[in-house]
Each structure stands twice: as structure tokens, then as C-alpha cells.
Amino acid sequence: MGTTRKITLAAVAAALGVSTLAACGSGGSGGSSASGDGAKSKDVTLVSHDSFAASPAVLKEFTKETGYTVHVIKSGDAGEAVNKAVLTKGSPQGDVFFGVDNTLLSRALDNGLFTPYKAKGLDQVEPAAQLDKDKNRVTPIDTGDLCVNYDKKYFADRKLAPPASFDDLIKPQYKNLLVTENVATSSPGLGFLLGTVARYGDDGWQDYWKKLTANGVRVVDSWEQAYNEDFSGSAGGKKAKADRPLVVSYASSPPAEVVYAEPRPAQAPTGVATGTCFRQIEFAGLLDGAKNEAGGKALIDFMISKEFQADMPLNMFVDPVVRGVKLPDVFTEFGASVDKPWTVTPDRIAAGREQWIQSWTSLVVK
């Protein structure tokens, strides 16, 4: 999502998401806009990160059911998108924001980005995902696990076991192999940092990052760069002659590699170090100052419908939050099962995030 959930696939998947949404949102001149005479707007605008994607047929079904046409504005990585939303507070770019996750949630809530709304169907959403259930400023939409992914061929060729845990990543045999994202600009990067905070605590995570830095970790600005350009196991990385066989990505990235491969392989080319996973939850909220509140509420309701939830896994490679929605076979066959992800409570994230980011930056970014 993003994110998380973002979110989690090779460059060709990102391109697919952009093109399909552009087609769905191209009818702007056909719908009426809100005006002083009280005319009902037929357009509803969703602001999100670059990894948002949905099937055209599903968005058309929303239009059929409600009369609203969805337009999508993509605003970069999840962290960048949230920052832009904060800067436009009160005069938002759209009606609904999707893609703020539990790593950044308090930043959005503390800045008053959202108008409270209790979505229809919220009772079907897993209780563990409802981190703002008392105030309903945001609605859970999906979950995902941020994890280190590895290039299976790289490790098989060298007869080297891939890392399985945070502890493994600082061992000499994995020196200069990992690429991760900047925690100040990327939600996957921040999630990875929070995983180390959960693992080593306030007294130990900085020492861990000193060791990881000494072991040659590379830091880049975004997930797209890390996964598609630097990671040797991805479809994009192979084309770019990437040199890092370890990357911070998602537990659902291996199914994405299978889905978009031509021809489809018998097994995923990448694997997941399940001991490094941090649980991400992505939310949507009605933006304060939205021009079309009614359309925004209808869109949030639709995003937790079983139809939209069932569409998400093969478009954004995230897990549904609504009970009873089945995952595609490719997820269960090729995805990693993360039974005990690392987590940090929202209150602890709110209290510590900015200091953690500052400390991490002084330690890691030269």
C-alpha cells in the first residue's frame, strides 16, 4: 500500500495501473461539477499514491451503482502523498484520500486531514485493522506485510542460504547485498525501520542500524527505484542490470512477479525473509473540504464492498480487510505466509516516529 501498501509490483504493473485509471477517469467533461446553483457533482476524485490500481470494470460498476465517475490523482510514494495532502489541508485536490498507512496515520490525523465518516459495511471489516474505530476519521481498506525479498537465483548460484531475519542481515555473508528505502520519503522504508524498532527496542535499534550501515546497506528514495532498478530479482531489475539481491518490499511481491511474467514460471523468482516483516494497514478518508462529500462517502463505502476488496489483490497485491473475501490462488501458491509480523502500536508510532526518523537520518544518510 501503500503501502501498504502501497504498492508491490514490477514496473509493468505500475504502468498498467496508470493506463487503466486514466481511461476510467477520462470522462471529466461529461459530468457536471459542483456549482453555486447546488447542482450535484457526478465526479468524485480519489487522491492516492502511485501504486493505486483498480480494474476498469469495477470502477464502472461503481459508476453504474452510484452515478459517480471516479477520477484518480496520483501523488508519488505514500509518504510524499501524505505530505502533499497536509500542505493542501482545507483545499484538497480531491474528495477521498487513499493510501495513508499505520506508519503515517497519526501525521494525517494530527493535521486534521479528514472529516469523520462511519462507512457502510464497516462491521464486516476485521477489528484488528480498525485503528481509528472510535472516531471513524479513516476506514481500513487493505493490509500487507513489508519484508525483505531475495533473488532466489543469486543465492542458489552461490550455494548461500538467503537471510531469514533482521539478525541475518548484519552478517558478513550479506555485506553489500541489501537495498532499502529512505524512511523520510518512503512508507516501505519507514515500515522497515519500525520493524527494527519492534525487534530491538528503543535502546537497540540504533546500534542495529550502525551495524547494517557498516554491512553496506544501500538507501534510495523510493520503493520504485529500490525494487525496479536496484533489485536483481525483479523483472525491472533484470533489465536494469541491478546489483542488489536483497530489497525491502512486500510479502506479496513474489506473486506479482509470477502474474506479470511472460511466460508464467512454475515458481516465483523471488522469496521472502519472513522474520523481517512489518504489518502495514492502509486507510481511506473523506478529505476535509471535499467538494463532493456525498460522492466521497459513496466511494469509501464501495472500497470496503466485497466486489472492490476481491479486485484489490491482483491489482495492488494487498490483502483484503473484509471478512469472507478469498485471496486468489496465485497468492496462496506463491505468496509468503507471515504468521507473526512485527508490529508497533499507533500510539507508540505517534510518539516516536519523528524522533526515530531524525535519528535514523543522522545515522544512515551521509
mmCIF file of C-alpha atoms in Angstrom:
data_model
loop_
_atom_site.group_PDB
_atom_site.id
_atom_site.type_symbol
_atom_site.label_atom_id
_atom_site.label_comp_id
_atom_site.label_asym_id
_atom_site.label_seq_id
_atom_site.Cartn_x
_atom_site.Cartn_y
_atom_site.Cartn_z
ATOM 1 C CA MET A 1 0.000 0.000 0.000
ATOM 2 C CA GLY A 2 0.740 1.789 0.211
ATOM 3 C CA THR A 3 1.522 0.653 1.421
ATOM 4 C CA THR A 4 0.620 -0.550 2.126
ATOM 5 C CA ARG A 5 0.607 -0.828 0.914
ATOM 6 C CA LYS A 6 1.481 0.720 -1.311
ATOM 7 C CA ILE A 7 2.225 -0.874 -3.684
ATOM 8 C CA THR A 8 4.104 -4.001 -4.672
ATOM 9 C CA LEU A 9 4.824 -4.988 -8.230
ATOM 10 C CA ALA A 10 7.203 -4.619 -11.117
ATOM 11 C CA ALA A 11 7.288 -1.636 -13.458
ATOM 12 C CA VAL A 12 4.909 -3.181 -15.978
ATOM 13 C CA ALA A 13 2.233 -3.484 -13.274
ATOM 14 C CA ALA A 14 2.628 0.152 -12.301
ATOM 15 C CA ALA A 15 2.245 1.136 -15.932
ATOM 16 C CA LEU A 16 -0.899 -0.958 -16.188
ATOM 17 C CA GLY A 17 -2.425 0.770 -13.194
ATOM 18 C CA VAL A 18 -1.781 4.231 -14.605
ATOM 19 C CA SER A 19 -3.224 3.463 -18.031
ATOM 20 C CA THR A 20 -6.404 1.791 -16.857
ATOM 21 C CA LEU A 21 -7.200 4.536 -14.400
ATOM 22 C CA ALA A 22 -6.510 7.218 -16.941
ATOM 23 C CA ALA A 23 -9.060 5.563 -19.199
ATOM 24 C CA CYS A 24 -11.632 5.388 -16.405
ATOM 25 C CA GLY A 25 -11.082 8.981 -15.460
ATOM 26 C CA SER A 26 -11.171 10.455 -18.919
ATOM 27 C CA GLY A 27 -14.812 11.387 -18.874
ATOM 28 C CA GLY A 28 -14.422 14.557 -16.853
ATOM 29 C CA SER A 29 -16.105 16.786 -19.396
ATOM 30 C CA GLY A 30 -19.165 14.569 -19.422
ATOM 31 C CA GLY A 31 -20.079 15.006 -15.746
ATOM 32 C CA SER A 32 -21.359 18.171 -14.120
ATOM 33 C CA SER A 33 -19.227 19.795 -11.447
ATOM 34 C CA ALA A 34 -20.347 21.320 -8.191
ATOM 35 C CA SER A 35 -21.520 24.891 -8.642
ATOM 36 C CA GLY A 36 -23.247 27.721 -6.846
ATOM 37 C CA ASP A 37 -26.677 26.601 -8.059
ATOM 38 C CA GLY A 38 -26.405 23.412 -5.962
ATOM 39 C CA ALA A 39 -26.054 21.029 -8.902
ATOM 40 C CA LYS A 40 -24.921 17.587 -7.839
ATOM 41 C CA SER A 41 -21.406 16.706 -8.965
ATOM 42 C CA LYS A 42 -21.145 13.478 -10.929
ATOM 43 C CA ASP A 43 -17.379 13.337 -10.423
ATOM 44 C CA VAL A 44 -15.601 12.048 -7.326
ATOM 45 C CA THR A 45 -11.833 12.443 -7.075
ATOM 46 C CA LEU A 46 -9.573 9.972 -5.301
ATOM 47 C CA VAL A 47 -6.110 11.173 -4.257
ATOM 48 C CA SER A 48 -3.619 8.365 -3.726
ATOM 49 C CA HIS A 49 -0.069 7.092 -4.042
ATOM 50 C CA ASP A 50 1.346 5.930 -7.363
ATOM 51 C CA SER A 51 0.595 2.258 -6.699
ATOM 52 C CA PHE A 52 -3.188 2.596 -6.615
ATOM 53 C CA ALA A 53 -4.850 0.439 -9.261
ATOM 54 C CA ALA A 54 -8.309 -0.993 -9.820
ATOM 55 C CA SER A 55 -9.968 -2.888 -12.646
ATOM 56 C CA PRO A 56 -11.847 -0.621 -15.082
ATOM 57 C CA ALA A 57 -14.859 -2.938 -14.845
ATOM 58 C CA VAL A 58 -15.029 -2.491 -11.075
ATOM 59 C CA LEU A 59 -14.859 1.296 -11.279
ATOM 60 C CA LYS A 60 -17.537 1.228 -13.972
ATOM 61 C CA GLU A 61 -19.708 -0.831 -11.650
ATOM 62 C CA PHE A 62 -19.320 1.884 -9.022
ATOM 63 C CA THR A 63 -20.476 4.438 -11.588
ATOM 64 C CA LYS A 64 -23.429 2.232 -12.520
ATOM 65 C CA GLU A 65 -24.464 1.828 -8.880
ATOM 66 C CA THR A 66 -23.993 5.426 -7.759
ATOM 67 C CA GLY A 67 -23.867 7.679 -10.819
ATOM 68 C CA TYR A 68 -20.413 8.965 -9.836
ATOM 69 C CA THR A 69 -17.362 8.753 -12.097
ATOM 70 C CA VAL A 70 -14.045 8.163 -10.319
ATOM 71 C CA HIS A 71 -11.055 10.320 -11.175
ATOM 72 C CA VAL A 72 -7.662 9.467 -9.693
ATOM 73 C CA ILE A 73 -4.814 11.820 -8.818
ATOM 74 C CA LYS A 74 -1.548 10.037 -8.034
ATOM 75 C CA SER A 75 0.875 11.876 -5.776
ATOM 76 C CA GLY A 76 4.042 9.795 -5.602
ATOM 77 C CA ASP A 77 5.057 7.426 -2.801
ATOM 78 C CA ALA A 78 2.701 7.153 0.169
ATOM 79 C CA GLY A 79 4.883 9.400 2.301
ATOM 80 C CA GLU A 80 5.039 12.041 -0.408
ATOM 81 C CA ALA A 81 1.283 11.792 -0.998
ATOM 82 C CA VAL A 82 0.523 12.324 2.696
ATOM 83 C CA ASN A 83 2.864 15.317 2.834
ATOM 84 C CA LYS A 84 1.127 16.881 -0.180
ATOM 85 C CA ALA A 85 -2.260 16.306 1.453
ATOM 86 C CA VAL A 86 -1.056 18.083 4.594
ATOM 87 C CA LEU A 87 0.128 21.048 2.515
ATOM 88 C CA THR A 88 -3.275 21.330 0.804
ATOM 89 C CA LYS A 89 -5.304 20.871 4.000
ATOM 90 C CA GLY A 90 -8.693 22.592 3.771
ATOM 91 C CA SER A 91 -8.399 22.982 -0.015
ATOM 92 C CA PRO A 92 -7.755 19.382 -1.028
ATOM 93 C CA GLN A 93 -7.029 18.107 -4.510
ATOM 94 C CA GLY A 94 -9.909 15.671 -4.254
ATOM 95 C CA ASP A 95 -12.655 14.173 -2.139
ATOM 96 C CA VAL A 96 -11.099 10.958 -0.764
ATOM 97 C CA PHE A 97 -7.524 10.146 0.162
ATOM 98 C CA PHE A 98 -6.399 6.531 -0.028
ATOM 99 C CA GLY A 99 -3.006 5.175 0.976
ATOM 100 C CA VAL A 100 -2.183 6.598 4.392
ATOM 101 C CA ASP A 101 -0.960 3.635 6.430
ATOM 102 C CA ASN A 102 -0.357 2.915 10.093
ATOM 103 C CA THR A 103 3.210 4.247 9.873
ATOM 104 C CA LEU A 104 1.945 7.716 8.883
ATOM 105 C CA LEU A 105 -1.604 7.685 10.259
ATOM 106 C CA SER A 106 -1.019 9.937 13.239
ATOM 107 C CA ARG A 107 0.574 12.581 10.993
ATOM 108 C CA ALA A 108 -2.582 12.738 8.891
ATOM 109 C CA LEU A 109 -4.937 12.658 11.884
ATOM 110 C CA ASP A 110 -2.991 15.228 13.900
ATOM 111 C CA ASN A 111 -3.183 17.598 10.929
ATOM 112 C CA GLY A 112 -6.965 17.201 10.693
ATOM 113 C CA LEU A 113 -6.977 15.944 7.109
ATOM 114 C CA PHE A 114 -10.242 14.025 7.336
ATOM 115 C CA THR A 115 -13.921 14.540 8.065
ATOM 116 C CA PRO A 116 -15.261 11.697 10.240
ATOM 117 C CA TYR A 117 -17.455 9.187 8.428
ATOM 118 C CA LYS A 118 -18.589 5.726 9.516
ATOM 119 C CA ALA A 119 -18.631 3.688 6.328
ATOM 120 C CA LYS A 120 -21.449 1.320 5.478
ATOM 121 C CA GLY A 121 -20.205 -2.237 5.865
ATOM 122 C CA LEU A 122 -17.602 -1.373 8.490
ATOM 123 C CA ASP A 123 -18.954 -4.170 10.674
ATOM 124 C CA GLN A 124 -17.542 -6.648 8.132
ATOM 125 C CA VAL A 125 -14.001 -5.254 8.426
ATOM 126 C CA GLU A 126 -11.522 -7.158 10.592
ATOM 127 C CA PRO A 127 -11.496 -5.475 14.046
ATOM 128 C CA ALA A 128 -7.676 -5.584 14.236
ATOM 129 C CA ALA A 129 -7.498 -3.238 11.233
ATOM 130 C CA GLN A 130 -9.823 -0.619 12.732
ATOM 131 C CA LEU A 131 -7.204 1.581 14.377
ATOM 132 C CA ASP A 132 -9.485 4.650 14.464
ATOM 133 C CA LYS A 133 -12.777 2.879 15.181
ATOM 134 C CA ASP A 134 -13.890 5.248 17.942
ATOM 135 C CA LYS A 135 -13.673 8.362 15.759
ATOM 136 C CA ASN A 136 -14.037 6.934 12.218
ATOM 137 C CA ARG A 137 -11.792 9.525 10.609
ATOM 138 C CA VAL A 138 -10.344 6.809 8.362
ATOM 139 C CA THR A 139 -11.589 3.453 7.072
ATOM 140 C CA PRO A 140 -9.293 0.389 6.736
ATOM 141 C CA ILE A 141 -9.010 -0.809 3.136
ATOM 142 C CA ASP A 142 -6.188 -3.364 2.965
ATOM 143 C CA THR A 143 -3.268 -4.928 4.762
ATOM 144 C CA GLY A 144 0.161 -6.091 3.651
ATOM 145 C CA ASP A 145 3.485 -7.156 5.100
ATOM 146 C CA LEU A 146 6.659 -5.177 4.416
ATOM 147 C CA CYS A 147 9.513 -7.678 4.231
ATOM 148 C CA VAL A 148 12.969 -8.185 2.800
ATOM 149 C CA ASN A 149 12.684 -10.031 -0.535
ATOM 150 C CA TYR A 150 15.538 -12.022 -2.041
ATOM 151 C CA ASP A 151 16.644 -13.083 -5.520
ATOM 152 C CA LYS A 152 16.446 -16.890 -5.448
ATOM 153 C CA LYS A 153 18.829 -17.403 -8.374
ATOM 154 C CA TYR A 154 21.548 -15.238 -6.819
ATOM 155 C CA PHE A 155 21.636 -17.305 -3.644
ATOM 156 C CA ALA A 156 21.187 -20.660 -5.377
ATOM 157 C CA ASP A 157 24.084 -19.937 -7.754
ATOM 158 C CA ARG A 158 26.351 -19.211 -4.802
ATOM 159 C CA LYS A 159 25.012 -22.024 -2.622
ATOM 160 C CA LEU A 160 24.336 -19.394 0.021
ATOM 161 C CA ALA A 161 21.246 -19.566 2.223
ATOM 162 C CA PRO A 162 19.166 -16.373 1.960
ATOM 163 C CA PRO A 163 18.691 -14.338 5.136
ATOM 164 C CA ALA A 164 15.633 -15.118 7.243
ATOM 165 C CA SER A 165 15.715 -12.453 9.971
ATOM 166 C CA PHE A 166 16.926 -8.992 10.905
ATOM 167 C CA ASP A 167 19.851 -10.599 12.714
ATOM 168 C CA ASP A 168 20.955 -12.297 9.498
ATOM 169 C CA LEU A 169 21.162 -9.043 7.540
ATOM 170 C CA ILE A 170 24.156 -7.799 9.518
ATOM 171 C CA LYS A 171 26.197 -10.973 8.974
ATOM 172 C CA PRO A 172 29.325 -10.704 6.775
ATOM 173 C CA GLN A 173 27.997 -13.031 4.071
ATOM 174 C CA TYR A 174 25.265 -10.486 3.259
ATOM 175 C CA LYS A 175 27.543 -7.452 3.027
ATOM 176 C CA ASN A 176 26.630 -5.015 0.203
ATOM 177 C CA LEU A 177 23.541 -7.043 -0.787
ATOM 178 C CA LEU A 178 20.588 -5.055 0.650
ATOM 179 C CA VAL A 179 18.819 -2.008 -0.782
ATOM 180 C CA THR A 180 16.138 -0.244 1.231
ATOM 181 C CA GLU A 181 14.147 2.971 1.019
ATOM 182 C CA ASN A 182 14.675 6.292 2.780
ATOM 183 C CA VAL A 183 12.454 6.334 5.870
ATOM 184 C CA ALA A 184 11.786 10.068 5.453
ATOM 185 C CA THR A 185 10.387 9.712 1.935
ATOM 186 C CA SER A 186 9.012 6.168 1.660
ATOM 187 C CA SER A 187 6.427 4.236 3.681
ATOM 188 C CA PRO A 188 8.134 0.864 2.945
ATOM 189 C CA GLY A 189 11.372 2.330 4.253
ATOM 190 C CA LEU A 190 9.633 3.640 7.355
ATOM 191 C CA GLY A 191 7.912 0.292 7.886
ATOM 192 C CA PHE A 192 11.282 -1.471 7.727
ATOM 193 C CA LEU A 193 12.655 0.936 10.337
ATOM 194 C CA LEU A 194 9.637 0.289 12.567
ATOM 195 C CA GLY A 195 10.247 -3.431 12.222
ATOM 196 C CA THR A 196 13.723 -2.939 13.646
ATOM 197 C CA VAL A 197 12.312 -0.778 16.457
ATOM 198 C CA ALA A 198 9.868 -3.575 17.277
ATOM 199 C CA ARG A 199 12.646 -6.172 17.151
ATOM 200 C CA TYR A 200 15.408 -4.350 19.057
ATOM 201 C CA GLY A 201 13.519 -1.740 21.107
ATOM 202 C CA ASP A 202 14.280 1.908 21.742
ATOM 203 C CA ASP A 203 17.639 1.032 23.246
ATOM 204 C CA GLY A 204 18.855 -1.257 20.481
ATOM 205 C CA TRP A 205 17.585 -0.237 17.060
ATOM 206 C CA GLN A 206 20.197 2.486 16.506
ATOM 207 C CA ASP A 207 23.031 0.080 17.233
ATOM 208 C CA TYR A 208 21.460 -2.357 14.785
ATOM 209 C CA TRP A 209 21.373 0.297 12.044
ATOM 210 C CA LYS A 210 25.018 1.184 12.692
ATOM 211 C CA LYS A 211 25.852 -2.457 12.014
ATOM 212 C CA LEU A 212 23.579 -2.586 8.972
ATOM 213 C CA THR A 213 25.217 0.538 7.565
ATOM 214 C CA ALA A 214 28.655 -0.945 8.181
ATOM 215 C CA ASN A 215 27.465 -4.020 6.298
ATOM 216 C CA GLY A 216 26.856 -1.939 3.186
ATOM 217 C CA VAL A 217 23.113 -1.282 3.074
ATOM 218 C CA ARG A 218 22.159 0.999 0.181
ATOM 219 C CA VAL A 219 19.418 3.632 0.702
ATOM 220 C CA VAL A 220 17.355 5.079 -2.179
ATOM 221 C CA ASP A 221 14.402 7.462 -2.180
ATOM 222 C CA SER A 222 11.511 5.231 -3.264
ATOM 223 C CA TRP A 223 10.209 1.690 -3.491
ATOM 224 C CA GLU A 224 10.012 2.016 -7.275
ATOM 225 C CA GLN A 225 13.743 2.745 -7.501
ATOM 226 C CA ALA A 226 14.739 0.080 -4.991
ATOM 227 C CA TYR A 227 12.630 -2.691 -6.464
ATOM 228 C CA ASN A 228 12.612 -1.920 -10.180
ATOM 229 C CA GLU A 229 16.142 -0.559 -10.613
ATOM 230 C CA ASP A 230 18.410 -1.891 -7.858
ATOM 231 C CA PHE A 231 16.941 -5.318 -7.021
ATOM 232 C CA SER A 232 18.341 -8.084 -9.222
ATOM 233 C CA GLY A 233 15.379 -10.405 -8.646
ATOM 234 C CA SER A 234 12.667 -8.198 -10.155
ATOM 235 C CA ALA A 235 11.656 -8.068 -13.797
ATOM 236 C CA GLY A 236 12.674 -4.405 -13.867
ATOM 237 C CA GLY A 237 15.917 -5.092 -12.050
ATOM 238 C CA LYS A 238 16.999 -7.723 -14.559
ATOM 239 C CA LYS A 239 16.590 -5.198 -17.364
ATOM 240 C CA ALA A 240 18.490 -2.546 -15.420
ATOM 241 C CA LYS A 241 21.384 -4.908 -14.580
ATOM 242 C CA ALA A 242 20.744 -4.315 -10.886
ATOM 243 C CA ASP A 243 23.339 -5.458 -8.345
ATOM 244 C CA ARG A 244 21.386 -5.942 -5.106
ATOM 245 C CA PRO A 245 19.796 -9.367 -4.447
ATOM 246 C CA LEU A 246 18.016 -8.164 -1.286
ATOM 247 C CA VAL A 247 15.345 -5.450 -1.165
ATOM 248 C CA VAL A 248 12.716 -4.129 1.221
ATOM 249 C CA SER A 249 9.401 -4.863 -0.498
ATOM 250 C CA TYR A 250 6.286 -6.905 0.322
ATOM 251 C CA ALA A 251 5.295 -10.479 1.105
ATOM 252 C CA SER A 252 3.041 -10.258 -1.955
ATOM 253 C CA SER A 253 5.810 -9.258 -4.364
ATOM 254 C CA PRO A 254 6.606 -12.873 -5.410
ATOM 255 C CA PRO A 255 3.010 -13.446 -6.679
ATOM 256 C CA ALA A 256 3.281 -10.169 -8.610
ATOM 257 C CA GLU A 257 6.433 -11.409 -10.322
ATOM 258 C CA VAL A 258 4.585 -14.585 -11.341
ATOM 259 C CA VAL A 259 1.460 -12.803 -12.590
ATOM 260 C CA TYR A 260 3.373 -10.402 -14.840
ATOM 261 C CA ALA A 261 5.992 -12.841 -16.140
ATOM 262 C CA GLU A 262 5.891 -13.965 -19.780
ATOM 263 C CA PRO A 263 5.724 -16.948 -19.925
ATOM 264 C CA ARG A 264 4.393 -17.701 -16.450
ATOM 265 C CA PRO A 265 7.060 -19.511 -14.390
ATOM 266 C CA ALA A 266 6.494 -22.650 -12.353
ATOM 267 C CA GLN A 267 7.781 -20.872 -9.264
ATOM 268 C CA ALA A 268 8.363 -17.296 -8.167
ATOM 269 C CA PRO A 269 11.878 -15.949 -8.871
ATOM 270 C CA THR A 270 11.895 -14.172 -5.525
ATOM 271 C CA GLY A 271 11.403 -15.202 -1.910
ATOM 272 C CA VAL A 272 10.591 -13.526 1.402
ATOM 273 C CA ALA A 273 12.598 -13.346 4.616
ATOM 274 C CA THR A 274 9.563 -13.756 6.864
ATOM 275 C CA GLY A 275 11.437 -12.820 10.032
ATOM 276 C CA THR A 276 11.796 -9.246 8.736
ATOM 277 C CA CYS A 277 8.106 -8.493 8.101
ATOM 278 C CA PHE A 278 6.212 -5.486 9.470
ATOM 279 C CA ARG A 279 2.407 -5.412 9.202
ATOM 280 C CA GLN A 280 1.053 -2.452 7.207
ATOM 281 C CA ILE A 281 -2.591 -1.313 7.153
ATOM 282 C CA GLU A 282 -3.799 1.191 4.554
ATOM 283 C CA PHE A 283 -6.747 3.523 5.046
ATOM 284 C CA ALA A 284 -9.051 5.824 3.097
ATOM 285 C CA GLY A 285 -10.610 9.005 4.460
ATOM 286 C CA LEU A 286 -13.013 11.738 3.405
ATOM 287 C CA LEU A 287 -10.853 14.826 2.940
ATOM 288 C CA ASP A 288 -11.744 17.900 4.955
ATOM 289 C CA GLY A 289 -13.045 20.483 2.489
ATOM 290 C CA ALA A 290 -14.070 17.893 -0.118
ATOM 291 C CA LYS A 291 -16.263 19.409 -2.833
ATOM 292 C CA ASN A 292 -18.275 16.211 -3.213
ATOM 293 C CA GLU A 293 -18.808 14.744 0.247
ATOM 294 C CA ALA A 294 -21.698 12.555 -0.879
ATOM 295 C CA GLY A 295 -19.626 11.061 -3.699
ATOM 296 C CA GLY A 296 -16.650 10.613 -1.367
ATOM 297 C CA LYS A 297 -18.742 8.722 1.172
ATOM 298 C CA ALA A 298 -20.159 6.504 -1.573
ATOM 299 C CA LEU A 299 -16.624 5.734 -2.798
ATOM 300 C CA ILE A 300 -15.386 4.778 0.673
ATOM 301 C CA ASP A 301 -18.431 2.503 1.093
ATOM 302 C CA PHE A 302 -17.596 0.888 -2.236
ATOM 303 C CA MET A 303 -13.939 0.366 -1.308
ATOM 304 C CA ILE A 304 -14.975 -1.961 1.532
ATOM 305 C CA SER A 305 -17.518 -3.782 -0.595
ATOM 306 C CA LYS A 306 -16.687 -7.397 -1.375
ATOM 307 C CA GLU A 307 -16.501 -6.535 -5.083
ATOM 308 C CA PHE A 308 -13.755 -3.940 -4.644
ATOM 309 C CA GLN A 309 -11.983 -5.975 -1.956
ATOM 310 C CA ALA A 310 -11.838 -9.043 -4.218
ATOM 311 C CA ASP A 311 -10.420 -6.881 -7.021
ATOM 312 C CA MET A 312 -7.520 -5.483 -4.979
ATOM 313 C CA PRO A 313 -5.148 -8.446 -4.650
ATOM 314 C CA LEU A 314 -4.326 -8.777 -8.353
ATOM 315 C CA ASN A 315 -4.230 -5.019 -8.916
ATOM 316 C CA MET A 316 -2.377 -3.694 -5.868
ATOM 317 C CA PHE A 317 -1.099 -7.004 -4.433
ATOM 318 C CA VAL A 318 -2.504 -6.370 -0.976
ATOM 319 C CA ASP A 319 -4.771 -8.403 1.305
ATOM 320 C CA PRO A 320 -8.462 -7.584 1.841
ATOM 321 C CA VAL A 321 -9.682 -6.396 5.247
ATOM 322 C CA VAL A 322 -13.277 -7.556 4.786
ATOM 323 C CA ARG A 323 -14.118 -10.945 6.239
ATOM 324 C CA GLY A 324 -15.017 -13.673 3.762
ATOM 325 C CA VAL A 325 -13.121 -12.274 0.741
ATOM 326 C CA LYS A 326 -11.000 -15.068 -0.723
ATOM 327 C CA LEU A 327 -7.461 -14.488 -1.917
ATOM 328 C CA PRO A 328 -6.567 -15.513 -5.492
ATOM 329 C CA ASP A 329 -4.835 -18.876 -5.896
ATOM 330 C CA VAL A 330 -1.629 -17.178 -7.052
ATOM 331 C CA PHE A 331 -1.396 -15.509 -3.636
ATOM 332 C CA THR A 332 -1.796 -18.707 -1.677
ATOM 333 C CA GLU A 333 0.536 -20.645 -4.002
ATOM 334 C CA PHE A 334 3.382 -18.164 -4.399
ATOM 335 C CA GLY A 335 2.962 -15.632 -1.578
ATOM 336 C CA ALA A 336 4.616 -15.844 1.816
ATOM 337 C CA SER A 337 2.581 -16.648 4.899
ATOM 338 C CA VAL A 338 3.557 -14.282 7.705
ATOM 339 C CA ASP A 339 2.121 -15.638 10.931
ATOM 340 C CA LYS A 340 3.926 -13.335 13.355
ATOM 341 C CA PRO A 341 4.747 -9.981 11.744
ATOM 342 C CA TRP A 342 6.470 -7.308 13.772
ATOM 343 C CA THR A 343 4.109 -4.521 14.878
ATOM 344 C CA VAL A 344 4.245 -1.198 16.694
ATOM 345 C CA THR A 345 1.129 0.318 18.268
ATOM 346 C CA PRO A 346 -0.297 3.511 16.714
ATOM 347 C CA ASP A 347 0.269 5.447 19.950
ATOM 348 C CA ARG A 348 3.909 4.422 20.065
ATOM 349 C CA ILE A 349 4.388 5.341 16.406
ATOM 350 C CA ALA A 350 2.785 8.732 17.019
ATOM 351 C CA ALA A 351 5.042 9.410 19.982
ATOM 352 C CA GLY A 352 8.286 8.215 18.442
ATOM 353 C CA ARG A 353 8.110 8.475 14.665
ATOM 354 C CA GLU A 354 9.590 11.928 14.089
ATOM 355 C CA GLN A 355 12.464 11.335 16.519
ATOM 356 C CA TRP A 356 13.127 7.905 15.011
ATOM 357 C CA ILE A 357 13.257 9.438 11.528
ATOM 358 C CA GLN A 358 15.642 12.187 12.668
ATOM 359 C CA SER A 359 17.899 9.742 14.466
ATOM 360 C CA TRP A 360 17.881 7.325 11.539
ATOM 361 C CA THR A 361 18.742 10.122 9.115
ATOM 362 C CA SER A 362 21.725 11.251 11.179
ATOM 363 C CA LEU A 363 22.947 7.663 11.423
ATOM 364 C CA VAL A 364 22.410 6.416 7.882
ATOM 365 C CA VAL A 365 22.166 9.278 5.367
ATOM 366 C CA LYS A 366 25.592 10.699 4.682
#
